[in-house]
GROMACS .gro file of C-alpha atoms in nm:
model
  380
    1UNK     CA    1   1.992  -1.365   1.429
    2UNK     CA    2   1.667  -1.527   1.344
    3UNK     CA    3   1.346  -1.349   1.283
    4UNK     CA    4   1.171  -1.289   1.606
    5UNK     CA    5   0.831  -1.387   1.457
    6UNK     CA    6   0.614  -1.233   1.727
    7UNK     CA    7   0.314  -1.133   1.512
    8UNK     CA    8   0.003  -1.337   1.404
    9UNK     CA    9   0.214  -1.484   1.104
   10UNK     CA   10   0.487  -1.620   1.337
   11UNK     CA   11   0.616  -1.939   1.186
   12UNK     CA   12   0.516  -1.862   0.829
   13UNK     CA   13   0.811  -1.850   0.597
   14UNK     CA   14   0.822  -1.625   0.276
   15UNK     CA   15   1.061  -1.627  -0.001
   16UNK     CA   16   1.060  -1.284  -0.197
   17UNK     CA   17   1.234  -1.273  -0.535
   18UNK     CA   18   1.364  -0.914  -0.542
   19UNK     CA   19   1.178  -0.667  -0.736
   20UNK     CA   20   1.051  -0.304  -0.679
   21UNK     CA   21   0.718  -0.147  -0.575
   22UNK     CA   22   0.416  -0.361  -0.480
   23UNK     CA   23   0.600  -0.697  -0.442
   24UNK     CA   24   0.842  -0.572  -0.179
   25UNK     CA   25   0.570  -0.378   0.001
   26UNK     CA   26   0.356  -0.685   0.017
   27UNK     CA   27   0.648  -0.894   0.155
   28UNK     CA   28   0.715  -0.615   0.415
   29UNK     CA   29   0.363  -0.640   0.540
   30UNK     CA   30   0.386  -1.004   0.579
   31UNK     CA   31   0.720  -0.938   0.767
   32UNK     CA   32   0.550  -0.671   0.980
   33UNK     CA   33   0.283  -0.940   1.077
   34UNK     CA   34   0.559  -1.170   1.201
   35UNK     CA   35   0.645  -1.390   0.894
   36UNK     CA   36   1.018  -1.484   0.849
   37UNK     CA   37   1.071  -1.310   0.510
   38UNK     CA   38   1.385  -1.393   0.297
   39UNK     CA   39   1.440  -1.171   0.018
   40UNK     CA   40   1.650  -1.315  -0.275
   41UNK     CA   41   1.857  -1.026  -0.410
   42UNK     CA   42   2.064  -1.055  -0.723
   43UNK     CA   43   2.411  -0.942  -0.753
   44UNK     CA   44   2.401  -0.574  -0.883
   45UNK     CA   45   2.082  -0.509  -0.694
   46UNK     CA   46   1.723  -0.452  -0.777
   47UNK     CA   47   1.528  -0.180  -0.588
   48UNK     CA   48   1.491   0.184  -0.541
   49UNK     CA   49   1.773   0.412  -0.650
   50UNK     CA   50   1.845   0.499  -0.295
   51UNK     CA   51   2.081   0.373  -0.019
   52UNK     CA   52   1.939   0.034   0.078
   53UNK     CA   53   1.954   0.142   0.440
   54UNK     CA   54   1.651   0.372   0.357
   55UNK     CA   55   1.450   0.132   0.150
   56UNK     CA   56   1.184   0.088   0.435
   57UNK     CA   57   0.990  -0.169   0.225
   58UNK     CA   58   1.273  -0.403   0.300
   59UNK     CA   59   1.235  -0.375   0.678
   60UNK     CA   60   1.152  -0.691   0.872
   61UNK     CA   61   1.328  -0.907   0.623
   62UNK     CA   62   1.651  -1.093   0.570
   63UNK     CA   63   1.840  -1.089   0.246
   64UNK     CA   64   2.047  -1.367   0.072
   65UNK     CA   65   2.238  -1.303  -0.261
   66UNK     CA   66   2.175  -1.542  -0.551
   67UNK     CA   67   2.224  -1.504  -0.906
   68UNK     CA   68   1.936  -1.695  -1.085
   69UNK     CA   69   2.130  -1.669  -1.417
   70UNK     CA   70   2.430  -1.849  -1.269
   71UNK     CA   71   2.500  -2.224  -1.266
   72UNK     CA   72   2.306  -2.361  -0.955
   73UNK     CA   73   2.116  -2.039  -0.882
   74UNK     CA   74   1.764  -2.176  -0.952
   75UNK     CA   75   1.853  -2.476  -0.743
   76UNK     CA   76   1.959  -2.272  -0.440
   77UNK     CA   77   1.621  -2.081  -0.464
   78UNK     CA   78   1.438  -2.405  -0.480
   79UNK     CA   79   1.613  -2.518  -0.173
   80UNK     CA   80   1.452  -2.228   0.006
   81UNK     CA   81   1.108  -2.281  -0.178
   82UNK     CA   82   1.102  -2.648  -0.033
   83UNK     CA   83   1.103  -2.490   0.321
   84UNK     CA   84   0.868  -2.200   0.257
   85UNK     CA   85   0.504  -2.139   0.280
   86UNK     CA   86   0.472  -1.853   0.025
   87UNK     CA   87   0.678  -1.723  -0.248
   88UNK     CA   88   0.637  -1.371  -0.404
   89UNK     CA   89   0.760  -1.265  -0.746
   90UNK     CA   90   0.702  -0.972  -0.956
   91UNK     CA   91   0.858  -1.045  -1.299
   92UNK     CA   92   0.683  -1.015  -1.626
   93UNK     CA   93   0.481  -1.314  -1.725
   94UNK     CA   94   0.712  -1.606  -1.826
   95UNK     CA   95   1.033  -1.471  -1.689
   96UNK     CA   96   1.022  -1.673  -1.359
   97UNK     CA   97   0.969  -1.982  -1.579
   98UNK     CA   98   1.253  -1.902  -1.798
   99UNK     CA   99   1.474  -1.848  -1.482
  100UNK     CA  100   1.373  -2.197  -1.355
  101UNK     CA  101   1.173  -2.071  -1.057
  102UNK     CA  102   0.831  -2.070  -1.200
  103UNK     CA  103   0.518  -2.230  -1.051
  104UNK     CA  104   0.595  -2.564  -1.217
  105UNK     CA  105   0.941  -2.609  -1.059
  106UNK     CA  106   0.841  -2.452  -0.724
  107UNK     CA  107   0.524  -2.650  -0.672
  108UNK     CA  108   0.710  -2.984  -0.778
  109UNK     CA  109   0.951  -2.916  -0.489
  110UNK     CA  110   0.679  -2.798  -0.243
  111UNK     CA  111   0.316  -2.902  -0.342
  112UNK     CA  112   0.177  -2.682  -0.054
  113UNK     CA  113   0.352  -2.367  -0.162
  114UNK     CA  114   0.140  -2.052  -0.220
  115UNK     CA  115   0.313  -1.884  -0.528
  116UNK     CA  116   0.211  -1.521  -0.535
  117UNK     CA  117   0.260  -1.327  -0.864
  118UNK     CA  118   0.248  -0.954  -0.864
  119UNK     CA  119   0.213  -0.777  -1.187
  120UNK     CA  120   0.038  -0.453  -1.332
  121UNK     CA  121  -0.152  -0.637  -1.618
  122UNK     CA  122  -0.189  -0.981  -1.496
  123UNK     CA  123  -0.052  -1.310  -1.628
  124UNK     CA  124  -0.278  -1.315  -1.925
  125UNK     CA  125  -0.439  -1.072  -2.160
  126UNK     CA  126  -0.333  -0.849  -2.452
  127UNK     CA  127  -0.125  -0.625  -2.237
  128UNK     CA  128   0.025  -0.896  -2.014
  129UNK     CA  129   0.383  -0.886  -2.176
  130UNK     CA  130   0.398  -0.499  -2.187
  131UNK     CA  131   0.586  -0.267  -1.963
  132UNK     CA  132   0.380  -0.039  -1.741
  133UNK     CA  133   0.364   0.166  -1.429
  134UNK     CA  134   0.100   0.263  -1.165
  135UNK     CA  135  -0.044   0.557  -1.351
  136UNK     CA  136  -0.134   0.342  -1.660
  137UNK     CA  137  -0.279   0.070  -1.471
  138UNK     CA  138  -0.518   0.300  -1.285
  139UNK     CA  139  -0.593   0.481  -1.608
  140UNK     CA  140  -0.742   0.186  -1.803
  141UNK     CA  141  -0.968   0.087  -1.496
  142UNK     CA  142  -1.143   0.424  -1.488
  143UNK     CA  143  -1.006   0.495  -1.134
  144UNK     CA  144  -0.775   0.772  -1.253
  145UNK     CA  145  -1.064   0.944  -1.427
  146UNK     CA  146  -1.239   1.003  -1.096
  147UNK     CA  147  -0.962   1.192  -0.928
  148UNK     CA  148  -0.916   1.563  -0.982
  149UNK     CA  149  -1.121   1.880  -1.045
  150UNK     CA  150  -1.379   1.907  -1.319
  151UNK     CA  151  -1.243   2.068  -1.621
  152UNK     CA  152  -0.893   1.992  -1.526
  153UNK     CA  153  -0.672   1.676  -1.606
  154UNK     CA  154  -0.687   1.389  -1.365
  155UNK     CA  155  -0.475   1.429  -1.053
  156UNK     CA  156  -0.205   1.170  -1.012
  157UNK     CA  157  -0.249   1.025  -0.657
  158UNK     CA  158   0.115   0.920  -0.609
  159UNK     CA  159   0.145   0.538  -0.652
  160UNK     CA  160  -0.072   0.460  -0.357
  161UNK     CA  161  -0.400   0.366  -0.536
  162UNK     CA  162  -0.252   0.131  -0.787
  163UNK     CA  163   0.069  -0.015  -0.667
  164UNK     CA  164  -0.016  -0.045  -0.317
  165UNK     CA  165  -0.394  -0.054  -0.264
  166UNK     CA  166  -0.485  -0.244  -0.591
  167UNK     CA  167  -0.164  -0.447  -0.583
  168UNK     CA  168   0.020  -0.520  -0.262
  169UNK     CA  169  -0.299  -0.542  -0.045
  170UNK     CA  170  -0.473  -0.771  -0.296
  171UNK     CA  171  -0.160  -0.987  -0.314
  172UNK     CA  172  -0.141  -1.022   0.062
  173UNK     CA  173  -0.518  -1.100   0.087
  174UNK     CA  174  -0.468  -1.362  -0.197
  175UNK     CA  175  -0.164  -1.541  -0.043
  176UNK     CA  176  -0.318  -1.551   0.304
  177UNK     CA  177  -0.630  -1.691   0.178
  178UNK     CA  178  -0.444  -1.951  -0.031
  179UNK     CA  179  -0.246  -2.022   0.280
  180UNK     CA  180  -0.550  -2.081   0.479
  181UNK     CA  181  -0.667  -2.317   0.208
  182UNK     CA  182  -0.340  -2.507   0.213
  183UNK     CA  183  -0.302  -2.531   0.579
  184UNK     CA  184  -0.646  -2.531   0.744
  185UNK     CA  185  -0.853  -2.683   0.459
  186UNK     CA  186  -0.601  -2.938   0.378
  187UNK     CA  187  -0.568  -2.836   0.015
  188UNK     CA  188  -0.266  -2.814  -0.199
  189UNK     CA  189  -0.068  -2.496  -0.300
  190UNK     CA  190  -0.173  -2.271  -0.575
  191UNK     CA  191  -0.087  -1.974  -0.784
  192UNK     CA  192  -0.206  -1.639  -0.686
  193UNK     CA  193  -0.228  -1.392  -0.991
  194UNK     CA  194  -0.260  -1.046  -0.836
  195UNK     CA  195  -0.277  -0.783  -1.107
  196UNK     CA  196  -0.293  -0.418  -1.020
  197UNK     CA  197  -0.560  -0.360  -1.287
  198UNK     CA  198  -0.784  -0.625  -1.124
  199UNK     CA  199  -0.734  -0.482  -0.779
  200UNK     CA  200  -0.775  -0.120  -0.873
  201UNK     CA  201  -1.103  -0.208  -1.055
  202UNK     CA  202  -1.230  -0.400  -0.751
  203UNK     CA  203  -1.151  -0.092  -0.523
  204UNK     CA  204  -1.417   0.103  -0.719
  205UNK     CA  205  -1.701  -0.160  -0.659
  206UNK     CA  206  -1.916   0.080  -0.458
  207UNK     CA  207  -1.874   0.354  -0.719
  208UNK     CA  208  -1.993   0.125  -0.993
  209UNK     CA  209  -2.304   0.039  -0.789
  210UNK     CA  210  -2.371   0.407  -0.725
  211UNK     CA  211  -2.342   0.481  -1.100
  212UNK     CA  212  -2.571   0.200  -1.179
  213UNK     CA  213  -2.830   0.340  -0.942
  214UNK     CA  214  -2.798   0.693  -1.093
  215UNK     CA  215  -2.620   0.824  -0.798
  216UNK     CA  216  -2.280   0.887  -0.946
  217UNK     CA  217  -2.205   1.082  -1.259
  218UNK     CA  218  -1.919   0.930  -1.484
  219UNK     CA  219  -1.712   1.255  -1.468
  220UNK     CA  220  -1.464   1.434  -1.229
  221UNK     CA  221  -1.574   1.679  -0.965
  222UNK     CA  222  -1.949   1.628  -1.001
  223UNK     CA  223  -2.010   1.383  -0.723
  224UNK     CA  224  -2.053   1.354  -0.340
  225UNK     CA  225  -1.697   1.189  -0.271
  226UNK     CA  226  -1.482   1.326  -0.558
  227UNK     CA  227  -1.472   1.705  -0.466
  228UNK     CA  228  -1.798   1.791  -0.632
  229UNK     CA  229  -1.966   1.850  -0.303
  230UNK     CA  230  -1.890   2.190  -0.122
  231UNK     CA  231  -1.896   2.018   0.232
  232UNK     CA  232  -1.645   1.728   0.125
  233UNK     CA  233  -1.325   1.876  -0.003
  234UNK     CA  234  -1.019   2.073   0.091
  235UNK     CA  235  -0.999   2.454   0.143
  236UNK     CA  236  -0.718   2.690   0.164
  237UNK     CA  237  -0.643   2.886   0.476
  238UNK     CA  238  -0.510   3.234   0.543
  239UNK     CA  239  -0.140   3.100   0.568
  240UNK     CA  240  -0.151   2.902   0.236
  241UNK     CA  241  -0.228   2.570   0.410
  242UNK     CA  242  -0.541   2.352   0.388
  243UNK     CA  243  -0.819   2.207   0.583
  244UNK     CA  244  -1.009   1.889   0.482
  245UNK     CA  245  -1.388   1.889   0.519
  246UNK     CA  246  -1.610   1.567   0.525
  247UNK     CA  247  -1.935   1.690   0.686
  248UNK     CA  248  -2.160   1.462   0.474
  249UNK     CA  249  -2.431   1.370   0.726
  250UNK     CA  250  -2.688   1.639   0.840
  251UNK     CA  251  -2.573   1.643   1.200
  252UNK     CA  252  -2.206   1.679   1.110
  253UNK     CA  253  -2.298   1.931   0.848
  254UNK     CA  254  -2.483   2.147   1.102
  255UNK     CA  255  -2.194   2.133   1.327
  256UNK     CA  256  -1.962   2.246   1.036
  257UNK     CA  257  -2.165   2.547   0.930
  258UNK     CA  258  -2.213   2.655   1.288
  259UNK     CA  259  -1.847   2.654   1.379
  260UNK     CA  260  -1.755   2.791   1.031
  261UNK     CA  261  -1.997   3.080   1.096
  262UNK     CA  262  -2.206   3.042   0.793
  263UNK     CA  263  -2.533   2.902   0.946
  264UNK     CA  264  -2.735   3.147   0.725
  265UNK     CA  265  -2.607   2.934   0.417
  266UNK     CA  266  -2.701   2.597   0.581
  267UNK     CA  267  -3.009   2.535   0.379
  268UNK     CA  268  -2.802   2.520   0.058
  269UNK     CA  269  -2.684   2.166   0.141
  270UNK     CA  270  -2.979   2.006  -0.041
  271UNK     CA  271  -2.996   2.285  -0.321
  272UNK     CA  272  -2.768   2.130  -0.586
  273UNK     CA  273  -2.825   2.436  -0.811
  274UNK     CA  274  -2.663   2.666  -0.539
  275UNK     CA  275  -2.366   2.440  -0.442
  276UNK     CA  276  -2.141   2.691  -0.617
  277UNK     CA  277  -2.260   2.960  -0.386
  278UNK     CA  278  -2.205   2.744  -0.085
  279UNK     CA  279  -1.860   2.664  -0.196
  280UNK     CA  280  -1.767   3.017  -0.248
  281UNK     CA  281  -1.892   3.101   0.104
  282UNK     CA  282  -1.693   2.819   0.257
  283UNK     CA  283  -1.385   2.916   0.056
  284UNK     CA  284  -1.412   3.282   0.171
  285UNK     CA  285  -1.442   3.188   0.547
  286UNK     CA  286  -1.153   2.956   0.556
  287UNK     CA  287  -0.920   3.228   0.414
  288UNK     CA  288  -0.996   3.438   0.716
  289UNK     CA  289  -0.791   3.229   0.955
  290UNK     CA  290  -0.476   3.015   0.955
  291UNK     CA  291  -0.477   2.634   0.952
  292UNK     CA  292  -0.380   2.639   1.330
  293UNK     CA  293  -0.659   2.881   1.397
  294UNK     CA  294  -0.906   2.670   1.227
  295UNK     CA  295  -0.783   2.345   1.377
  296UNK     CA  296  -0.847   2.505   1.724
  297UNK     CA  297  -1.191   2.603   1.621
  298UNK     CA  298  -1.298   2.248   1.516
  299UNK     CA  299  -1.095   2.071   1.799
  300UNK     CA  300  -1.333   1.840   1.997
  301UNK     CA  301  -1.627   1.872   1.756
  302UNK     CA  302  -1.808   1.625   1.514
  303UNK     CA  303  -1.790   1.864   1.230
  304UNK     CA  304  -1.548   1.612   1.043
  305UNK     CA  305  -1.290   1.874   0.973
  306UNK     CA  306  -0.911   1.814   0.990
  307UNK     CA  307  -0.604   1.996   0.900
  308UNK     CA  308  -0.407   1.867   0.584
  309UNK     CA  309  -0.077   1.779   0.723
  310UNK     CA  310   0.241   1.710   0.531
  311UNK     CA  311   0.439   1.384   0.550
  312UNK     CA  312   0.689   1.532   0.794
  313UNK     CA  313   0.408   1.707   1.007
  314UNK     CA  314   0.190   1.388   1.045
  315UNK     CA  315   0.400   1.198   1.305
  316UNK     CA  316   0.360   1.482   1.554
  317UNK     CA  317  -0.020   1.493   1.535
  318UNK     CA  318  -0.145   1.433   1.882
  319UNK     CA  319  -0.381   1.146   1.795
  320UNK     CA  320  -0.123   0.965   1.584
  321UNK     CA  321   0.146   1.024   1.851
  322UNK     CA  322  -0.079   0.886   2.128
  323UNK     CA  323  -0.164   0.571   1.914
  324UNK     CA  324   0.201   0.522   1.803
  325UNK     CA  325   0.099   0.532   1.426
  326UNK     CA  326   0.446   0.624   1.350
  327UNK     CA  327   0.768   0.489   1.502
  328UNK     CA  328   1.148   0.561   1.507
  329UNK     CA  329   1.361   0.268   1.419
  330UNK     CA  330   1.722   0.282   1.325
  331UNK     CA  331   1.701   0.658   1.323
  332UNK     CA  332   1.417   0.669   1.056
  333UNK     CA  333   1.076   0.790   1.145
  334UNK     CA  334   0.829   0.565   0.961
  335UNK     CA  335   0.471   0.407   0.979
  336UNK     CA  336   0.442   0.132   1.253
  337UNK     CA  337   0.298  -0.207   1.148
  338UNK     CA  338  -0.073  -0.208   1.090
  339UNK     CA  339  -0.341  -0.329   1.163
  340UNK     CA  340  -0.319  -0.410   1.531
  341UNK     CA  341  -0.378  -0.741   1.714
  342UNK     CA  342  -0.481  -0.780   2.070
  343UNK     CA  343  -0.301  -1.121   2.132
  344UNK     CA  344  -0.030  -1.132   1.861
  345UNK     CA  345   0.093  -0.785   1.783
  346UNK     CA  346   0.322  -0.720   1.491
  347UNK     CA  347   0.633  -0.522   1.543
  348UNK     CA  348   0.927  -0.361   1.374
  349UNK     CA  349   1.232  -0.571   1.466
  350UNK     CA  350   1.474  -0.526   1.169
  351UNK     CA  351   1.597  -0.238   0.970
  352UNK     CA  352   1.585  -0.260   0.586
  353UNK     CA  353   1.775  -0.574   0.475
  354UNK     CA  354   2.107  -0.527   0.319
  355UNK     CA  355   2.158  -0.736   0.012
  356UNK     CA  356   2.322  -1.058   0.104
  357UNK     CA  357   2.395  -0.964   0.471
  358UNK     CA  358   2.187  -1.261   0.618
  359UNK     CA  359   2.297  -1.548   0.392
  360UNK     CA  360   2.465  -1.759   0.662
  361UNK     CA  361   2.191  -1.703   0.917
  362UNK     CA  362   1.919  -1.792   0.673
  363UNK     CA  363   2.108  -2.108   0.566
  364UNK     CA  364   2.134  -2.218   0.919
  365UNK     CA  365   1.772  -2.131   1.043
  366UNK     CA  366   1.608  -2.269   0.731
  367UNK     CA  367   1.851  -2.576   0.733
  368UNK     CA  368   1.947  -2.548   0.352
  369UNK     CA  369   2.261  -2.717   0.239
  370UNK     CA  370   2.401  -2.385   0.130
  371UNK     CA  371   2.285  -2.072  -0.020
  372UNK     CA  372   2.636  -1.953  -0.146
  373UNK     CA  373   2.740  -1.990  -0.493
  374UNK     CA  374   3.088  -2.102  -0.599
  375UNK     CA  375   3.151  -1.747  -0.698
  376UNK     CA  376   3.042  -1.625  -0.342
  377UNK     CA  377   3.292  -1.880  -0.190
  378UNK     CA  378   3.571  -1.753  -0.407
  379UNK     CA  379   3.638  -2.078  -0.579
  380UNK     CA  380   3.599  -1.938  -0.926
   0.00000   0.00000   0.00000
């Protein structure tokens, strides 16, 4: 079955060379937006150490099985590349070239190809050939240093800040911008070097401006948006759950202290020297009721207060349920495609691709001579 392609990227063909983390997520996002994504899996697999049926980053894709190290393997990938608009790979620098599917070979076959490269350190620089993971990438950019409480070690923010925000999303922006250049501006293809270090540093642009202006201290837990502010943070409730408070502006703060029942402490908002006092009062009040009770108190207000929900709880929140922020597909509750489009909505049409399951369909739909290797055909 061919990809339905009913999103804004309908008609765009993407080849993804199998990897883990930010590359697959970027390709998933393109697939969510309607692109026909073909993932080139290798024998033996590459991915999360879970059943492929649950690897949601491989949804809205099709999979073919090609051994790039076998005779004819690179040529079969190049047959796909010749018909593609975008390629995504996440190897260490130089690996794709050694395998015979680097930018030189691919752009020679398809001069308008957008060749997207996803790495942690980038294609050049002293650390380019080194191994790494999200936590190291965000560490050297200064981003990790901002997260956590004063006087405590930095808090690890899962791998959302580096891999996905600083990596996948920047890769998607980059390849779509390059595709616009190739298609609309009449330019040729090009290489997009998306490094997690570059993207993560870029995410902190506003913070660097605030620091230059003297409005941000270069230490944890001392600023308006990093937990240093008593009316921008999280507080434990009577049942051991948490509420999130973001009452920054005066009118929201006024509503917050009124509903919390500490209007007598309101003037401390601008008295930095007494923020500790204000924090203690807020902490004490939140421990007097459960999360559900405080949620009811702040319901319908502009106090900018929300319950901190777990991953399993989030899909049932009334707002998210009303918007369909989460969806059930193939028996798995998962985030729905985002963002939303009024004329060309994306959709979830395929469960996670099973390695090699779509080889025949892709060969037919992309009109390639054959994606099967001799080994696949049983002639060896």
